[in-house]
Short mmCIF file of C-alpha atoms in Angstrom, two decimals:
data_model
loop_
_atom_site.label_atom_id
_atom_site.label_comp_id
_atom_site.label_asym_id
_atom_site.label_seq_id
_atom_site.Cartn_x
_atom_site.Cartn_y
_atom_site.Cartn_z
CA PRO J 6 60.80 147.46 168.64
CA THR J 7 60.54 146.93 164.89
CA VAL J 8 58.76 143.70 164.08
CA PHE J 9 58.22 141.72 160.87
CA GLN J 10 54.70 142.17 159.56
CA PRO J 11 53.75 139.67 156.85
CA ILE J 12 52.01 141.15 153.87
CA ASP J 13 48.53 139.84 153.28
CA LYS J 14 48.39 138.58 149.69
CA ASP J 15 44.95 137.06 149.62
CA ASN J 16 44.09 139.47 146.84
CA CYS J 17 46.63 137.65 144.62
CA TRP J 18 44.24 134.69 144.30
CA SER J 19 41.60 136.78 142.55
CA THR J 20 40.68 135.35 139.14
CA GLU J 21 39.60 138.79 137.97
CA LEU J 22 43.10 140.29 138.05
CA THR J 23 44.89 141.02 134.79
CA CYS J 24 48.65 140.57 134.50
CA GLU J 25 49.19 144.29 135.04
CA ASP J 26 47.00 144.33 138.18
CA CYS J 27 48.70 141.19 139.47
CA ILE J 28 52.28 142.47 139.07
CA ALA J 29 51.35 145.93 140.35
CA ASP J 30 50.06 144.29 143.55
CA ASP J 31 53.45 142.55 143.93
CA CYS J 32 51.98 139.14 143.10
CA ALA J 33 53.20 136.54 140.58
CA TRP J 34 51.78 135.73 137.14
CA THR J 35 51.62 132.34 135.40
CA GLY J 36 48.61 133.02 133.20
CA SER J 37 46.68 133.59 136.38
CA CYS J 38 47.67 135.40 139.56
CA LEU J 39 49.13 133.79 142.68
CA PRO J 40 51.02 135.14 145.71
CA SER J 41 54.54 133.99 144.78
CA CYS J 42 56.61 132.19 142.13
CA ASP J 43 58.03 130.09 144.98
CA MET J 44 54.75 128.22 145.01
CA ILE J 45 55.24 126.71 141.58
CA ALA J 46 58.19 125.22 139.70
CA ASP J 47 57.04 123.40 136.56
CA ILE J 48 55.74 126.34 134.49
CA ALA J 49 57.02 129.81 133.66
CA CYS J 50 56.31 132.37 136.36
CA PHE J 51 56.76 136.15 136.28
CA ASP J 52 57.01 138.73 139.04
CA ASN J 53 58.76 142.03 139.77
CA MET J 54 62.08 140.17 140.06
CA THR J 55 61.89 138.76 136.53
CA ARG J 56 64.52 139.99 134.10
CA THR J 57 63.02 140.91 130.75
CA ARG J 58 64.22 141.97 127.31
CA PHE J 59 62.55 145.33 127.94
CA ASP J 60 64.54 146.25 131.05
CA GLY J 61 66.40 149.54 130.63
CA TYR J 62 63.84 151.13 128.34
CA PRO J 63 63.02 154.44 130.08
CA LEU J 64 59.49 154.62 128.69
CA VAL J 65 58.58 151.05 129.74
CA SER J 66 57.52 150.47 133.33
CA LYS J 67 58.50 147.30 135.17
CA VAL J 68 54.88 146.17 135.17
CA GLU J 69 54.64 146.62 131.40
CA ALA J 70 57.99 144.89 130.85
CA VAL J 71 57.05 141.85 132.94
CA CYS J 72 53.62 141.41 131.38
CA SER J 73 55.00 141.84 127.84
CA GLU J 74 57.56 139.15 128.59
CA ALA J 75 54.82 136.88 129.93
CA SER J 76 52.73 137.38 126.77
CA ILE J 77 55.66 136.54 124.50
CA ASN J 78 56.43 133.45 126.55
CA ALA J 79 52.83 132.23 126.22
CA LEU J 80 52.85 132.69 122.43
CA ASP J 81 56.22 130.93 122.03
CA SER J 82 55.09 128.08 124.26
CA LYS J 83 51.97 127.52 122.14
CA THR J 84 53.96 127.62 118.89
CA CYS J 85 56.63 125.15 120.03
CA SER J 86 54.28 122.70 121.75
CA GLN J 87 52.40 122.14 118.48
CA MET J 88 55.50 120.47 116.95
CA LYS J 89 54.85 117.07 118.53
CA GLY J 90 56.91 113.95 117.91
CA ASP J 91 59.25 115.42 115.28
CA CYS J 92 62.64 116.79 116.24
CA SER J 93 63.36 118.28 112.81
CA ALA J 94 60.06 120.18 112.70
CA CYS J 95 60.62 121.35 116.27
CA VAL J 96 64.09 122.86 115.89
CA GLY J 97 63.05 124.30 112.53
CA THR J 98 60.32 126.35 114.23
CA THR J 99 61.32 129.83 115.36
CA LYS J 100 60.11 131.82 118.33
CA ILE J 101 59.24 135.51 118.31
CA ASP J 102 62.86 136.57 118.93
CA GLY J 103 64.07 134.45 115.97
CA SER J 104 65.62 131.65 118.03
CA SER J 105 64.45 128.07 117.50
CA CYS J 106 62.32 125.87 119.69
CA VAL J 107 64.19 123.11 121.49
CA TRP J 108 63.72 119.33 121.37
CA ILE J 109 63.71 117.35 124.61
CA GLU J 110 64.71 113.85 123.55
CA ASN J 111 64.04 111.94 126.74
CA VAL J 112 60.34 112.86 126.73
CA GLY J 113 59.93 113.45 122.99
CA ILE J 114 58.39 116.91 123.13
CA CYS J 115 59.09 120.34 121.70
CA SER J 116 59.38 123.28 124.08
CA ILE J 117 60.71 126.79 124.44
CA ASP J 118 63.38 125.54 126.87
CA GLY J 119 64.44 122.43 128.73
CA GLY J 120 63.72 123.43 132.30
CA MET J 121 62.72 120.58 134.60
CA LEU J 122 61.79 118.31 131.65
CA GLY J 123 65.39 117.45 130.88
CA PRO J 124 68.24 118.46 128.57
CA ALA J 125 67.17 120.26 125.42
CA THR J 126 68.81 120.51 122.01
CA THR J 127 68.43 122.60 118.88
CA SER J 128 69.87 119.89 116.60
CA CYS J 129 68.60 116.44 115.73
CA GLY J 130 71.66 114.21 115.87
CA ASP J 131 72.10 110.67 117.08
CA SER J 132 69.96 109.15 119.75
CA GLY J 133 70.98 106.06 121.70
CA VAL J 134 69.86 102.81 123.23
CA LEU J 135 71.04 100.56 126.04
CA VAL J 136 72.80 97.54 124.57
CA GLU J 137 73.68 94.38 126.47
CA ASN J 138 77.24 93.22 125.98
CA PRO J 139 77.21 89.74 124.34
CA THR J 140 80.19 88.65 126.50
CA ASN J 141 78.24 89.18 129.72
CA GLY J 142 79.85 92.53 130.20
CA PRO J 143 78.08 95.64 131.47
CA THR J 144 75.16 97.17 129.62
CA VAL J 145 76.41 100.21 127.75
CA PHE J 146 74.86 103.19 126.04
CA GLN J 147 75.45 102.90 122.32
CA PRO J 148 74.64 105.86 120.07
CA ILE J 149 72.63 104.98 116.99
CA ASP J 150 71.13 106.91 114.15
CA LYS J 151 67.50 107.81 114.87
CA ASP J 152 66.25 106.88 111.39
CA LYS J 153 68.03 103.54 111.66
CA ALA J 154 66.29 102.83 114.95
CA ILE J 155 62.87 103.74 113.56
CA CYS J 156 63.25 101.48 110.51
CA ALA J 157 64.71 98.61 112.51
CA GLY J 158 61.59 98.69 114.64
CA GLN J 159 59.55 97.77 111.55
CA ASN J 160 61.38 94.48 110.80
CA LYS J 161 58.50 92.38 112.12
CA GLU J 162 55.93 94.37 110.15
CA GLY J 163 57.17 93.13 106.78
CA CYS J 164 57.57 95.06 103.54
CA GLU J 165 54.36 97.06 103.69
CA GLY J 166 54.85 98.18 107.28
CA CYS J 167 58.46 99.10 106.50
CA THR J 168 57.96 101.11 103.31
CA THR J 169 55.07 103.12 104.75
CA THR J 170 57.10 104.28 107.78
CA GLN J 171 58.26 107.88 107.40
CA ILE J 172 61.64 109.06 108.65
CA SER J 173 63.44 112.41 108.59
CA GLY J 174 63.48 114.59 105.51
CA GLY J 175 60.14 113.26 104.28
CA LYS J 176 61.74 109.93 103.31
CA TYR J 177 60.57 106.39 104.06
CA CYS J 178 62.25 103.22 105.23
CA LEU J 179 63.51 100.72 102.64
CA TRP J 180 62.80 96.99 102.54
CA PHE J 181 65.70 94.65 101.84
CA GLY J 182 63.88 91.45 100.96
CA GLU J 183 66.48 89.79 98.74
CA ILE J 184 68.84 88.80 101.55
CA GLU J 185 68.65 85.67 103.70
CA ILE J 186 66.91 87.49 106.55
CA PRO J 187 64.88 90.41 105.14
CA VAL J 188 65.24 93.63 107.10
CA CYS J 189 63.90 97.18 107.17
CA ALA J 190 66.54 99.94 107.10
CA HIS J 191 66.98 103.58 106.12
CA VAL J 192 70.02 102.94 103.88
CA SER J 193 71.90 99.99 102.42
CA GLU J 194 74.82 98.80 104.52
CA GLY J 195 77.44 96.16 103.72
CA ASP J 196 76.06 93.35 101.52
CA MET J 197 72.41 94.24 101.96
CA GLY J 198 72.03 95.09 98.29
CA GLU J 199 69.40 97.45 96.93
CA GLY J 200 66.54 98.53 99.14
CA HIS J 201 63.00 98.91 97.84
CA ASN J 202 60.46 101.59 98.68
CA MET J 203 57.58 99.61 97.19
CA CYS J 204 56.37 96.09 97.79
CA ALA J 205 55.79 93.49 95.08
CA ILE J 206 52.16 92.77 94.22
CA VAL J 207 51.23 89.24 95.28
CA ASN J 208 48.43 86.96 94.08
CA PHE J 209 48.00 88.99 90.93
CA PRO J 210 47.01 87.03 87.76
CA THR J 211 49.89 86.88 85.29
CA MET J 212 47.98 85.26 82.38
CA LEU J 213 44.56 85.43 80.84
CA PRO J 214 41.88 82.93 81.92
CA PHE J 215 41.90 79.68 79.93
CA ASN J 216 38.15 79.79 79.33
CA SER J 217 37.89 83.20 77.81
CA PRO J 218 34.53 83.69 76.02
CA THR J 219 34.59 82.84 72.27
CA ILE J 220 30.87 82.51 71.55
CA ALA J 221 29.02 85.33 69.88
CA PRO J 222 25.75 86.55 71.42
CA VAL J 223 22.77 84.25 70.79
CA ASP J 224 20.50 86.95 69.36
CA SER J 225 22.92 88.17 66.72
CA PRO J 226 21.39 88.74 63.22
CA THR J 227 21.34 85.63 60.96
CA ARG J 228 21.03 87.49 57.65
CA ASN J 229 23.65 89.68 56.15
CA PRO J 230 22.07 93.05 55.27
CA SER J 231 24.18 93.21 52.13
CA GLN J 232 22.40 90.19 50.50
CA ASN J 233 19.70 90.69 47.88
CA PRO J 234 16.09 90.11 48.90
CA THR J 235 15.03 86.46 48.57
CA SER J 236 11.51 87.24 47.26
CA ILE J 237 10.59 88.90 43.98
CA PRO J 238 7.43 91.02 43.50
CA THR J 239 4.72 89.05 41.56
CA ILE J 240 3.65 92.06 39.54
CA SER J 241 6.06 94.36 37.90
CA PRO J 242 5.04 97.98 38.28
CA THR J 243 5.70 98.45 34.55
CA GLN J 244 2.93 96.05 33.41
CA ASN J 245 -0.38 97.34 32.05
CA PRO J 246 -3.52 97.08 34.15
CA THR J 247 -5.20 93.64 34.07
CA PHE J 248 -8.73 94.93 33.30
CA ILE J 249 -9.97 95.65 29.70
CA GLN J 250 -12.46 98.32 28.76
CA THR J 251 -15.69 96.58 27.44
CA GLN J 252 -17.06 99.43 25.44
CA ASP J 253 -15.27 101.29 22.76
CA PRO J 254 -15.42 104.96 23.58
CA THR J 255 -15.72 105.75 19.89
CA GLN J 256 -19.06 103.94 19.55
CA ASN J 257 -22.30 105.79 19.86
CA PRO J 258 -24.30 105.44 23.00
CA THR J 259 -26.83 102.63 22.95
CA SER J 260 -29.63 104.71 24.34
CA ILE J 261 -31.11 107.97 23.11
CA PRO J 262 -32.15 110.55 25.67
#
């Protein structure tokens, strides 16, 4: 009788196999080779049953199609995963095929698809919070603007913590300090008045010191250079010499050679 003979796939565990060798041996590829995609569920897996964008091309084998798809998936995954913590940056990042990465709100990460991580979106709309009903009613999910939630979380941080908190579009939260209870918000609502994106400088001197220096340096010159000298030469250079010649040069010499 015909019996079922299980295929030995121990060779699928080899770390030396390339994607092409792995798929050609009827194994599965996740960046490394393993016997079956049924063994793993939280990452992308490729085998001979995988549908690819290259199916139907007569010059492309199934092995080549699957491994090309796996390579593209790895590149897209690396590109999207780098957009951490920012929905706008995530959905504004495109994959190789031109489509955008997706934002998974409940875990706050950027990915190539939602998968097991949760629902994914390509737009950054409203998020929400659980709000307790003040009349002791049931807790309900109330949608709120994401920027509003971020800024409201800075209320206890004061003006400086508020105005240095960045929100979408490269903007920052505004501080409304002129109302009875100062708050941090992304826009002015109701009677909040004008919001400020800078904080007032405190403890800054508003007037000059009372004891500003008025005394000139001690070693300053005491004589004005423009004054005339106080001493006069005792001998005028125009006077004649003070000695007198004792012998008249016109007289004859007193001795004869």
